[in-house]
Coordinates of C-alpha atoms and ligand atoms in Angstrom, one line a residue:
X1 CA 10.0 26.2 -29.4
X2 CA 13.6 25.9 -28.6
X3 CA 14.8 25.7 -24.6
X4 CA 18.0 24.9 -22.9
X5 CA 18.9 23.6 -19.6
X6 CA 22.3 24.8 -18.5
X7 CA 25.0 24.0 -16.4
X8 CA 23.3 21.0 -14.4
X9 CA 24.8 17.5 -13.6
X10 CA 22.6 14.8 -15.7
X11 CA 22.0 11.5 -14.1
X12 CA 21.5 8.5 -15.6
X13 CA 21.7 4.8 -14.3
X14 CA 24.9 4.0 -15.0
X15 CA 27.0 7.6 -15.0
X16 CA 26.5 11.5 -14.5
X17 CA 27.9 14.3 -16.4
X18 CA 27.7 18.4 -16.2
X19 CA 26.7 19.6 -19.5
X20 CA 23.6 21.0 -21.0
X21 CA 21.0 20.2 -22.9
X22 CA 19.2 21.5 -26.1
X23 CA 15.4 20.7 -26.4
X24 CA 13.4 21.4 -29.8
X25 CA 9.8 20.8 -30.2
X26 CA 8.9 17.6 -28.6
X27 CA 12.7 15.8 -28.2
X28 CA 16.1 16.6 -26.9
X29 CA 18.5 17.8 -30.0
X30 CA 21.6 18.4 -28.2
X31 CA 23.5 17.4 -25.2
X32 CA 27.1 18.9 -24.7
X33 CA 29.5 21.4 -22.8
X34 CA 28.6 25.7 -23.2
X35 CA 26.3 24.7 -26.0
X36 CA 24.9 28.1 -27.4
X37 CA 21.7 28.7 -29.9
X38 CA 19.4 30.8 -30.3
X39 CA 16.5 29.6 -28.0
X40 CA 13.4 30.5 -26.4
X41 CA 13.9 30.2 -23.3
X42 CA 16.7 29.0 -20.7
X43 CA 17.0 27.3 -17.7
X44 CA 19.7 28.0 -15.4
X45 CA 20.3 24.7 -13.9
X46 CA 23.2 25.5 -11.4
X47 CA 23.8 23.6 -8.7
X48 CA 21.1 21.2 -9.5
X49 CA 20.8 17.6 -10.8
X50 CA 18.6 17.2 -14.2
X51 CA 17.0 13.8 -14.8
X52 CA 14.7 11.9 -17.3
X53 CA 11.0 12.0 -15.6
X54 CA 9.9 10.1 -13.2
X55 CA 8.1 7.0 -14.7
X56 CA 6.1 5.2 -12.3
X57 CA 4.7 1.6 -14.0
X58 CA 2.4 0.7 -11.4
X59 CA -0.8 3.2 -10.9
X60 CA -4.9 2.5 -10.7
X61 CA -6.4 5.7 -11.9
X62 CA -9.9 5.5 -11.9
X63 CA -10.0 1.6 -11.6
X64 CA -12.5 -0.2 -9.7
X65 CA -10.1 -3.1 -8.4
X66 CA -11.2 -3.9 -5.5
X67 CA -12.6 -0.9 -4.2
X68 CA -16.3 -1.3 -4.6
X69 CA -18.6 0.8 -6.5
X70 CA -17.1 4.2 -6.3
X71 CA -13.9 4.7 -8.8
X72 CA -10.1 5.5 -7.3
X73 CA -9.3 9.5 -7.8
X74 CA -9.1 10.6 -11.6
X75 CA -6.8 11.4 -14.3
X76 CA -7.5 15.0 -13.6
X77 CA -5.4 14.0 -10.0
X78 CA -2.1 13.2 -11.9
X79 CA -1.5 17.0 -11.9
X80 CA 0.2 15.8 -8.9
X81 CA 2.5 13.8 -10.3
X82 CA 4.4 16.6 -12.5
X83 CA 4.9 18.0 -9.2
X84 CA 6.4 15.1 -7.7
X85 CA 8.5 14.9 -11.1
X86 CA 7.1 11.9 -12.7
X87 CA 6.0 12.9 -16.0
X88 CA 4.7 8.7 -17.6
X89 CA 2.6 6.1 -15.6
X90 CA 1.9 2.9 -16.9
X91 CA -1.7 2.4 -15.5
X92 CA -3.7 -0.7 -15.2
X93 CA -6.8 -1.2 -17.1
X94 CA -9.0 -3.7 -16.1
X95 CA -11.7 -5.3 -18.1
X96 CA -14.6 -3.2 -17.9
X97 CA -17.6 -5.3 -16.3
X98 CA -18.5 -7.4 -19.8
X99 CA -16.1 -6.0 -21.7
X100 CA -13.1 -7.2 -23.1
X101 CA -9.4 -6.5 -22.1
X102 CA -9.3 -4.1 -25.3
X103 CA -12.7 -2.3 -25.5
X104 CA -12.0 -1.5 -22.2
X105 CA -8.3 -0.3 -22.8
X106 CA -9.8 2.2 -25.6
X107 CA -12.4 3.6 -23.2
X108 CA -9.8 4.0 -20.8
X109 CA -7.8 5.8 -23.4
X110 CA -10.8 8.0 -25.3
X111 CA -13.3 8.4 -22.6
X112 CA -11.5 8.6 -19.2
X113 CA -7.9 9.9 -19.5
X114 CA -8.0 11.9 -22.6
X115 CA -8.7 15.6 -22.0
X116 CA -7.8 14.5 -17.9
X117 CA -4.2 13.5 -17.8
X118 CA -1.3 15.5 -16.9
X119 CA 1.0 12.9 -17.7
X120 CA 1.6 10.6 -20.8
X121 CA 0.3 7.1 -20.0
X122 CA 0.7 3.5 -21.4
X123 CA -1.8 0.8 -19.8
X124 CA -1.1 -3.2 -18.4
X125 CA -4.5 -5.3 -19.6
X126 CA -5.8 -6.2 -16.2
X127 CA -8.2 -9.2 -15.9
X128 CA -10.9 -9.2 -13.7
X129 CA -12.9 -11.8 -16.4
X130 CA -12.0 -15.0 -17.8
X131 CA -13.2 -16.7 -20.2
X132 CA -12.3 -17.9 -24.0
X133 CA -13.1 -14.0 -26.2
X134 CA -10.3 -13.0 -22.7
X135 CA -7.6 -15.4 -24.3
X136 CA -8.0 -14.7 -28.1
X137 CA -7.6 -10.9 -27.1
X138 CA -4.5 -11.2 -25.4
X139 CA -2.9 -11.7 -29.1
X140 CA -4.2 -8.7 -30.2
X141 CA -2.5 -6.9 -26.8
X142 CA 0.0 -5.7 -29.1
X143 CA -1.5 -4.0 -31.9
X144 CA -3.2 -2.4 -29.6
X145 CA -0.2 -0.5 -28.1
X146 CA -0.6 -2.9 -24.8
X147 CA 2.6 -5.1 -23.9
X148 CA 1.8 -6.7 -20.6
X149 CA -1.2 -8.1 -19.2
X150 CA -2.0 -8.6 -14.8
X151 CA -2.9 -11.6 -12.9
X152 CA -3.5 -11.6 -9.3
X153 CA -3.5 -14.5 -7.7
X154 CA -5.3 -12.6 -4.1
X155 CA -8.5 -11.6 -3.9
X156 CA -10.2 -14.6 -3.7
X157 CA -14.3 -13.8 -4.3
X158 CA -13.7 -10.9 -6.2
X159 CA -13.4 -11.2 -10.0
X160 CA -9.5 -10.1 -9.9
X161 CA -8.6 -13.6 -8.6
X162 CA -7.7 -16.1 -11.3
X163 CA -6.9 -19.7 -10.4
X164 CA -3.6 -21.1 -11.5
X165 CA -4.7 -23.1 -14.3
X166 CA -5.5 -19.2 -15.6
X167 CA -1.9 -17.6 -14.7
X168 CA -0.6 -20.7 -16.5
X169 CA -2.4 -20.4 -19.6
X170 CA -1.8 -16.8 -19.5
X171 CA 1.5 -17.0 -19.3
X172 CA 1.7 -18.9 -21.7
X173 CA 0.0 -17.4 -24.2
X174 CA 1.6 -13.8 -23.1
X175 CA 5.1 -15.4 -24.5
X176 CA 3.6 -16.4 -27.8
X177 CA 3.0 -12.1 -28.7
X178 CA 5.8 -10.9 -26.7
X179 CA 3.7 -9.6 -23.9
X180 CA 5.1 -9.4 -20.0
X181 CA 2.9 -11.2 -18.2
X182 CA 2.9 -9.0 -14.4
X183 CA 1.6 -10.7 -11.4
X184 CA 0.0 -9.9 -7.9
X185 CA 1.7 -12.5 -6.0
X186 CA -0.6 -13.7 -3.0
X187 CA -1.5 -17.0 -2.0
X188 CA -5.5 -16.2 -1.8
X189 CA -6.5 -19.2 -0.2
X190 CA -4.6 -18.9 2.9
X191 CA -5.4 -14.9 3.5
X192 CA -9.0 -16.3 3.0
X193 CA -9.0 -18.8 6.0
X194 CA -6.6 -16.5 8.0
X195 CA -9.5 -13.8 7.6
X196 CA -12.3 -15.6 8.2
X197 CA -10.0 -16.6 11.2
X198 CA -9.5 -13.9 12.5
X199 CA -12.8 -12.1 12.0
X200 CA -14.4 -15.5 14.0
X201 CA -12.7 -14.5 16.9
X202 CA -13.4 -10.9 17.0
X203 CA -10.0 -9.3 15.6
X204 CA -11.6 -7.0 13.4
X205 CA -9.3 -4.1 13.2
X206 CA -6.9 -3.0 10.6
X207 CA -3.6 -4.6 12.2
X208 CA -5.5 -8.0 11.4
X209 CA -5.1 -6.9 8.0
X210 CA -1.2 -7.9 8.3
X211 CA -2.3 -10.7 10.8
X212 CA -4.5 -12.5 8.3
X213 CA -1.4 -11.9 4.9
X214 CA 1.9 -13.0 6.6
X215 CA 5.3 -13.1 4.7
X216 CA 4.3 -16.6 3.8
X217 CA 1.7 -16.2 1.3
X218 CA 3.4 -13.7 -0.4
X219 CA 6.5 -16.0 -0.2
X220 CA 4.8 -19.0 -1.3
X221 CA 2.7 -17.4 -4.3
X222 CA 5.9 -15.7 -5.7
X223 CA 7.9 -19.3 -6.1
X224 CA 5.1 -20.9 -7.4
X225 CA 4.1 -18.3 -10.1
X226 CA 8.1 -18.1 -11.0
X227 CA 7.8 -22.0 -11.3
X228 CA 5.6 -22.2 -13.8
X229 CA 7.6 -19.3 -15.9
X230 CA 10.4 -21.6 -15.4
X231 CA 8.3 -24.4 -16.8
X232 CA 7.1 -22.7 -19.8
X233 CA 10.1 -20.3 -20.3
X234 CA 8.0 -17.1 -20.1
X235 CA 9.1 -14.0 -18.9
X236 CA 7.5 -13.3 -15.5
X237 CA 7.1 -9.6 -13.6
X238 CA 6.7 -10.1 -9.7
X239 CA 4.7 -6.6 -8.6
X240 CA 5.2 -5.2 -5.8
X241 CA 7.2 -7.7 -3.4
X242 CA 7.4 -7.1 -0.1
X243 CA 9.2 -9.9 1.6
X244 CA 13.0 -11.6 1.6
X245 CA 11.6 -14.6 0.6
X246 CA 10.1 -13.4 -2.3
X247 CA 13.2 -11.4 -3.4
X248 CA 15.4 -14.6 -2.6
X249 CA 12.6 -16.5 -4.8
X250 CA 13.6 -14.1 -7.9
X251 CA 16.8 -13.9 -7.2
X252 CA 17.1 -18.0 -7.6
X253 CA 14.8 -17.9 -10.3
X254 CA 17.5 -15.3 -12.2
X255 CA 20.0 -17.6 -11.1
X256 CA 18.7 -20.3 -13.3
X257 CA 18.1 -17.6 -16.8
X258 CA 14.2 -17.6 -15.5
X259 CA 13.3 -14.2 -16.8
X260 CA 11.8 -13.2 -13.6
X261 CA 11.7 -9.5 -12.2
X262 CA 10.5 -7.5 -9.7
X263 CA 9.4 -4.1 -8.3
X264 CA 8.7 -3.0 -4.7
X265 CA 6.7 0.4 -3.9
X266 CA 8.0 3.3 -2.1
X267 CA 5.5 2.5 1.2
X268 CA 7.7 -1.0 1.6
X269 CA 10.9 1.4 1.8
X270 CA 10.0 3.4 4.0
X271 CA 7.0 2.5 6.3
X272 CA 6.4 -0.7 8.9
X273 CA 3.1 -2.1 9.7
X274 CA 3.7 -0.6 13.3
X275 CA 1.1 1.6 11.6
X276 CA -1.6 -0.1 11.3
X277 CA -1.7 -0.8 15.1
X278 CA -2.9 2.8 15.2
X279 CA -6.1 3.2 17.3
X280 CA -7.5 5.4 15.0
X281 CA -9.2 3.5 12.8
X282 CA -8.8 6.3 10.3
X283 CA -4.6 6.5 10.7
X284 CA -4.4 3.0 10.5
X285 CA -7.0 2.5 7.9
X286 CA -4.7 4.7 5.6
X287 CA -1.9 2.4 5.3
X288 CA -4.2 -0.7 4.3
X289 CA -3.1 -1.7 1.3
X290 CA -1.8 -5.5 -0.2
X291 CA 0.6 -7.2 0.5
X292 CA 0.5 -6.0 3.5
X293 CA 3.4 -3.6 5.5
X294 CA 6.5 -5.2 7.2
X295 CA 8.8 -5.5 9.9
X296 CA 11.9 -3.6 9.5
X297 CA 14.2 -6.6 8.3
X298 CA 11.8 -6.8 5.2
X299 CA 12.6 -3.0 4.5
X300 CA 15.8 -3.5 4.9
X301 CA 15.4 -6.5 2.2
X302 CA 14.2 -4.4 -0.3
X303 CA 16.6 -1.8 -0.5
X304 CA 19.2 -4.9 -0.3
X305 CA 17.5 -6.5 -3.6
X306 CA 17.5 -3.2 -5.3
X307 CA 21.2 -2.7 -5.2
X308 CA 22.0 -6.4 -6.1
X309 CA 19.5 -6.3 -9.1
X310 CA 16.9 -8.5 -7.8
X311 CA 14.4 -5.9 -7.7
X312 CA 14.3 -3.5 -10.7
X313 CA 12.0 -1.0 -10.2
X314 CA 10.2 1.3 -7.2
X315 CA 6.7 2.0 -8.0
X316 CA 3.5 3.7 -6.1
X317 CA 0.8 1.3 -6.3
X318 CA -1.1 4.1 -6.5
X319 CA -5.0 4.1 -5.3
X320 CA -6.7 7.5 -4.6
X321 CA -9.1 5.7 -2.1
X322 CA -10.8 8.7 -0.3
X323 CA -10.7 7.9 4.1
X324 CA -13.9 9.5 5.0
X325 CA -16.2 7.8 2.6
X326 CA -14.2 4.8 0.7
X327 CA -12.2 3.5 3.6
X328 CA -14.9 3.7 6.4
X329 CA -16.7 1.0 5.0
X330 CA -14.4 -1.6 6.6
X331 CA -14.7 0.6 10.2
X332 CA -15.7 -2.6 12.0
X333 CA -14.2 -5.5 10.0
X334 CA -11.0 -4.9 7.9
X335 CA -11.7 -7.2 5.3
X336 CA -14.1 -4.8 3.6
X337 CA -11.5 -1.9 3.3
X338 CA -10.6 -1.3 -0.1
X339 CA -7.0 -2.0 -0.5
X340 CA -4.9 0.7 -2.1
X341 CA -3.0 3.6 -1.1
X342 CA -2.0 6.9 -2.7
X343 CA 1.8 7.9 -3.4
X344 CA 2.4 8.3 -7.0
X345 CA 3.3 12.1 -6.5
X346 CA 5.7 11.8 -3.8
X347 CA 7.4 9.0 -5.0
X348 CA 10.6 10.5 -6.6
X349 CA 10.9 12.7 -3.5
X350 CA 10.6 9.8 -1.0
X351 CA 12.9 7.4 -2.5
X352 CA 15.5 10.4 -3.0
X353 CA 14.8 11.7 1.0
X354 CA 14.7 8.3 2.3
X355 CA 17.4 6.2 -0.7
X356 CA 19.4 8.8 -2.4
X357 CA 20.0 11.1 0.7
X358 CA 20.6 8.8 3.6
X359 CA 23.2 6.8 1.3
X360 CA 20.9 3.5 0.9
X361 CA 21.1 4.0 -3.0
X362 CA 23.3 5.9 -5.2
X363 CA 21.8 8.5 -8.2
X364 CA 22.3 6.1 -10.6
X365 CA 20.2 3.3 -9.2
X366 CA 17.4 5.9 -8.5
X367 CA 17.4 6.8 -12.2
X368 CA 17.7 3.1 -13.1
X369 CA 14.5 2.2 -11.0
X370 CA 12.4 5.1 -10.8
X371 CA 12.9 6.0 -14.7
X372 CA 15.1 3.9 -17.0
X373 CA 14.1 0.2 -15.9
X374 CA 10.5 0.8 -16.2
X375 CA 10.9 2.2 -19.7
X376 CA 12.8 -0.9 -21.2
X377 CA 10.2 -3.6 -19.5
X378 CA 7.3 -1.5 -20.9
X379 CA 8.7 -0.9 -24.2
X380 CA 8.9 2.6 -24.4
X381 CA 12.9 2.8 -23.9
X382 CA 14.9 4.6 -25.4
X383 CA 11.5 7.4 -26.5
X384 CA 11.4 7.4 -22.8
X385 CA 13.5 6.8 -19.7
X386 CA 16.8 8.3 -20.2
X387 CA 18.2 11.9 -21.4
X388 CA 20.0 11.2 -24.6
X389 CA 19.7 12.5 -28.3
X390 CA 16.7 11.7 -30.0
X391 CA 14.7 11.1 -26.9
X392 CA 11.4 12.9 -25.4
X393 CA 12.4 15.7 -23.6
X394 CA 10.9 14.6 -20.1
X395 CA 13.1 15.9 -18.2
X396 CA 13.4 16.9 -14.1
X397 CA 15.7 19.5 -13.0
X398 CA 15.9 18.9 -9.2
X399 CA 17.0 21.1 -6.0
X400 CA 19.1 18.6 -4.1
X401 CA 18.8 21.7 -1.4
X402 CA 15.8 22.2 -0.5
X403 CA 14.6 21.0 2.9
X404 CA 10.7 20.9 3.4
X405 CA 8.2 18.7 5.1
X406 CA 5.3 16.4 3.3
X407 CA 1.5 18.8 3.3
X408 CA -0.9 17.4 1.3
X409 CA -2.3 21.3 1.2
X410 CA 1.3 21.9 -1.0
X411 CA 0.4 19.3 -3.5
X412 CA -2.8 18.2 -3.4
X413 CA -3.4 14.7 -4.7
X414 CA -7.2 14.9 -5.4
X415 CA -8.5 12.8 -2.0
X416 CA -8.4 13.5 1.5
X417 CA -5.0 12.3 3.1
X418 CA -1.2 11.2 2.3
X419 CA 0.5 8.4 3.9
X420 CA 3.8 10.4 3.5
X421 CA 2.0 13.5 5.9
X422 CA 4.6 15.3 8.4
X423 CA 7.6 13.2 6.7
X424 CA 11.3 15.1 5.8
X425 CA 11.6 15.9 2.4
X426 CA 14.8 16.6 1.0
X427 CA 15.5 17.5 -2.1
X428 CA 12.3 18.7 -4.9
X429 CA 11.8 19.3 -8.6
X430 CA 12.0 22.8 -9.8
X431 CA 11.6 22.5 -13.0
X432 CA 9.8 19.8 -15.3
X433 CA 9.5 19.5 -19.1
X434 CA 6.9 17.3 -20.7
X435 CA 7.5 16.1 -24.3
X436 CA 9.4 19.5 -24.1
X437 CA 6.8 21.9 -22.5
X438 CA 7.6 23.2 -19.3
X439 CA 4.8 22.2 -16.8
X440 CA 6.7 22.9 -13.9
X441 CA 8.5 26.2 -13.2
X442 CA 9.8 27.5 -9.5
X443 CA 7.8 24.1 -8.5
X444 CA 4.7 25.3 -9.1
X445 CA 2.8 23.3 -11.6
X446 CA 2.2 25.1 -15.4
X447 CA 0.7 23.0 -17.8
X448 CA -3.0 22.0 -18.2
X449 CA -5.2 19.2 -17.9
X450 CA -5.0 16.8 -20.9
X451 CA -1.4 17.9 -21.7
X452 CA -0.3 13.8 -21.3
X453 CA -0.9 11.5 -24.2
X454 CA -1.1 8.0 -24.8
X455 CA 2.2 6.2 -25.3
X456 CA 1.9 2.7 -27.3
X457 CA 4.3 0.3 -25.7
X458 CA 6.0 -2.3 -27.7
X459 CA 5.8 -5.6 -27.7
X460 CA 8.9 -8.1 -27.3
X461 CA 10.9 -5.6 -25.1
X462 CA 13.4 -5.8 -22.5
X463 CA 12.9 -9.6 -21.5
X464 CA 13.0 -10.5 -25.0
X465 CA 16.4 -9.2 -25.8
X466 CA 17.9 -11.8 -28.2
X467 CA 15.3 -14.0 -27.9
X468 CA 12.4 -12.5 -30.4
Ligands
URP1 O1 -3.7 -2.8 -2.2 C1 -3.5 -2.7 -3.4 N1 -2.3 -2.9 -3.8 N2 -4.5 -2.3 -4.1 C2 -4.4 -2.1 -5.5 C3 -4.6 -3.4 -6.3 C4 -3.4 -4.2 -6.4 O2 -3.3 -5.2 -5.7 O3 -2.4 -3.8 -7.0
ZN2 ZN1 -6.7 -19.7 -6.4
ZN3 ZN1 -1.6 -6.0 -6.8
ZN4 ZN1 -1.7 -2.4 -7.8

């Protein structure tokens, strides 16, 4: 199968051209002015900006995190995401209850997502148990296709939290394989007492869920966990930051050669924890998710320490955590709502409405972070991540016209509500090729269930350049 894309302007992080593009098979042979051949199909991208899909490395597709009993939506929801042009997610597996980190990243692979996924998929290790068989696995991370492993340092009482003596010996042993180790950057302790706080005298509802995690224990976590990278010179991956004080953290941390980075998510670009003052429980319950929301000076920070390279990448944080069943069961305290919200599939469009469009990022910096970036630090660059000879033909070819409004009933993400609901879109994808399939045509999604595939990511990528 030969297609070609012509006449569009192709974006990538650091320049944009017109010129079109041959795809054969799985890859892209041929990028150049009028090229001519005798394809299968062509798509007349006039007018419209063509870029490598969307690759979103922070997603919890049918993880349990901290949601209870009943799973986050399934792989069958990523559909969604070809829609909203992201076409890889590197999604968190976390230790299956007695399982190990890689028993439980082969289920994930063979039992959940295969047959499911729309979308090709690597996997972080995610630990949720610690103990000695935990450690001796993380050295086999990498033969395993797995090149980054999560700690959170929040949650205290649930089995995500790991105490520091843990995130040090993980980071430490991360370094030894070439593994990133990525952390959840909350000081657990404090949100603990500030709960228990604030439940004590009666302040139950969702706006103490802000209340009770304040700047500072994001702050505070963030320098210490990039302290003890310091200390052991191992790279360090800050997920989603939400704070100045945690972006000034990495910032000085880059300052002194730490190899410390960042991402933010899309919700702390473009939504305040005004929100979660709602009322309603069920609008405010919507937007719980951790860390918390922010003023406006903390948005502002964000898109500030994405165009000075403090920040490197815009992620979902997705969690398909249904409203009328999942999140009612914190209805009269917050501290039992499962954390999470969804956003994976309107990603792309929101940052390039809300960054792109209004001038707060140029087209180069949302290729960088939305696509590029994520596919160096998860070893999968250059298969994935950029439109360039030899690559996978992933490709978006986007209508920087059209003006539209966020429905869930246009794309539907597989639970009961959007946080981006009622929002200005502008701009969508028209077209989308997968490993050079087209699974969206007109915007209307084409492909089928299980067309996405697991994608090994390498160890000893981006943050060990020159240094393997
Ligand atoms: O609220 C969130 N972010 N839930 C998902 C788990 C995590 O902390 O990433
Ligand atoms: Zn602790
Ligand atoms: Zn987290
Ligand atoms: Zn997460």
């Amino acid at each position: 199968m030969k297609t070609l894309i012509k006449n569009g302007t192709i974006l990538s992080s650091d320049s944009e051209i017109k010129a079109d593009i041959l795809v054969e098979g799985e890859k892209i042979v041929a990028i150049g002015q009028d090229l001519n051949d005798d394809v299968d199909k062509i798509i007349d991208a006039t007018g419209k900006y063509v870029f490598p899909g969307g690759i979103d490395q922070h997603t919890h597709f049918e993880a349990l995190t901290n949601t209870g009993d009943k799973d986050t939506a399934g792989y069958e929801t990523t559909k969604a995401l070809i829609v909203g042009g992201t076409t890889t997610i590197i999604d968190y597996a976390p230790q299956d209850p007695g399982c190990g980190l890689i028993e439980s990243a082969k289920y994930r692979i063979e039992k959940r997502a295969k047959g499911k996924t729309c979308v090709d998929f690597g996997l972080h290790s995610l630990i949720t148990e610690v103990n000695d068989k935990m450690f001796d696995e993380i050295k086999e991370l990498p033969k395993h296709g797995i090149n980054s492993i999560k700690a959170f340092m929040a949650y205290i009482g649930s089995p995500l939290h790991v105490d520091d003596g843990t995130l040090y010996k993980v980071l430490s042993e991360s370094k030894k394989v070439g593994l990133t180790t990525f952390v959840h950057a909350e000081n657990g302790e404090i949100i603990d007492m500030l709960q228990k706080d604030c439940v004590k005298a009666g302040h139950t509802s969702p706006k103490y869920h802000a209340v009770s995690r304040p700047p500072i224990v994001e702050t505070e976590a963030t320098r210490r966990a990039l302290y003890y990278a310091e200390e052991l010179d191992a790279p360090i991956f800050i997920v989603h930051v939400t704070t100045k004080g945690a972006t000034d953290a990495i910032a000085e941390a880059k300052a002194k050669k730490v190899r410390a980075y960042g991402e933010t998510c899309t919700q702390y670009l473009t939504t305040t924890k005004d929100v979660l003052s709602d009322p309603d429980f069920n609008e405010a319950a919507k937007y719980v998710c951790s860390p918390a929301l922010r003023d406006q000076d903390d948005v502002d920070a964000m898109w500030d320490a994405l165009n000075d390279n403090t920040l490197s990448a815009i992620v979902s944080d997705h969690c398909g955590i249904d409203l009328h069943e999942m999140k009612q069961v914190g209805r009269n305290n917050f501290v039992d709502i499962p954390n999470g919200a969804p956003g994976a599939a309107d990603r792309i469009n929101m940052i390039w409405t809300n960054g792109v469009a209004k001038n707060r990022i140029t087209r180069q910096k949302f290729v960088e972070v939305c696509s590029t970036f994520p596919a160096k630090i998860n070893g999968m660059y250059p298969k994935k991540g950029v439109i360039a000879v030899g690559s996978d033909a992933d490709i978006v070819v986007f209508d920087p016209e059209y003006r539209g409004v966020v429905r869930l009933e246009d794309n539907p993400n597989g639970i009961d509500y959007n946080i981006y609901e009622g929002r200005e879109q502008i701009g969508r994808p028209e077209v989308v090729l997968l490993r050079g399939k087209v699974v969206l045509e007109d915007a209307k999604f084409v492909g089928e269930l299980g067309q996405g595939k697991f994608i090994p990511c390498e160890p000893y990528a981006y943050c060990y350049e020159g240094r393997k």
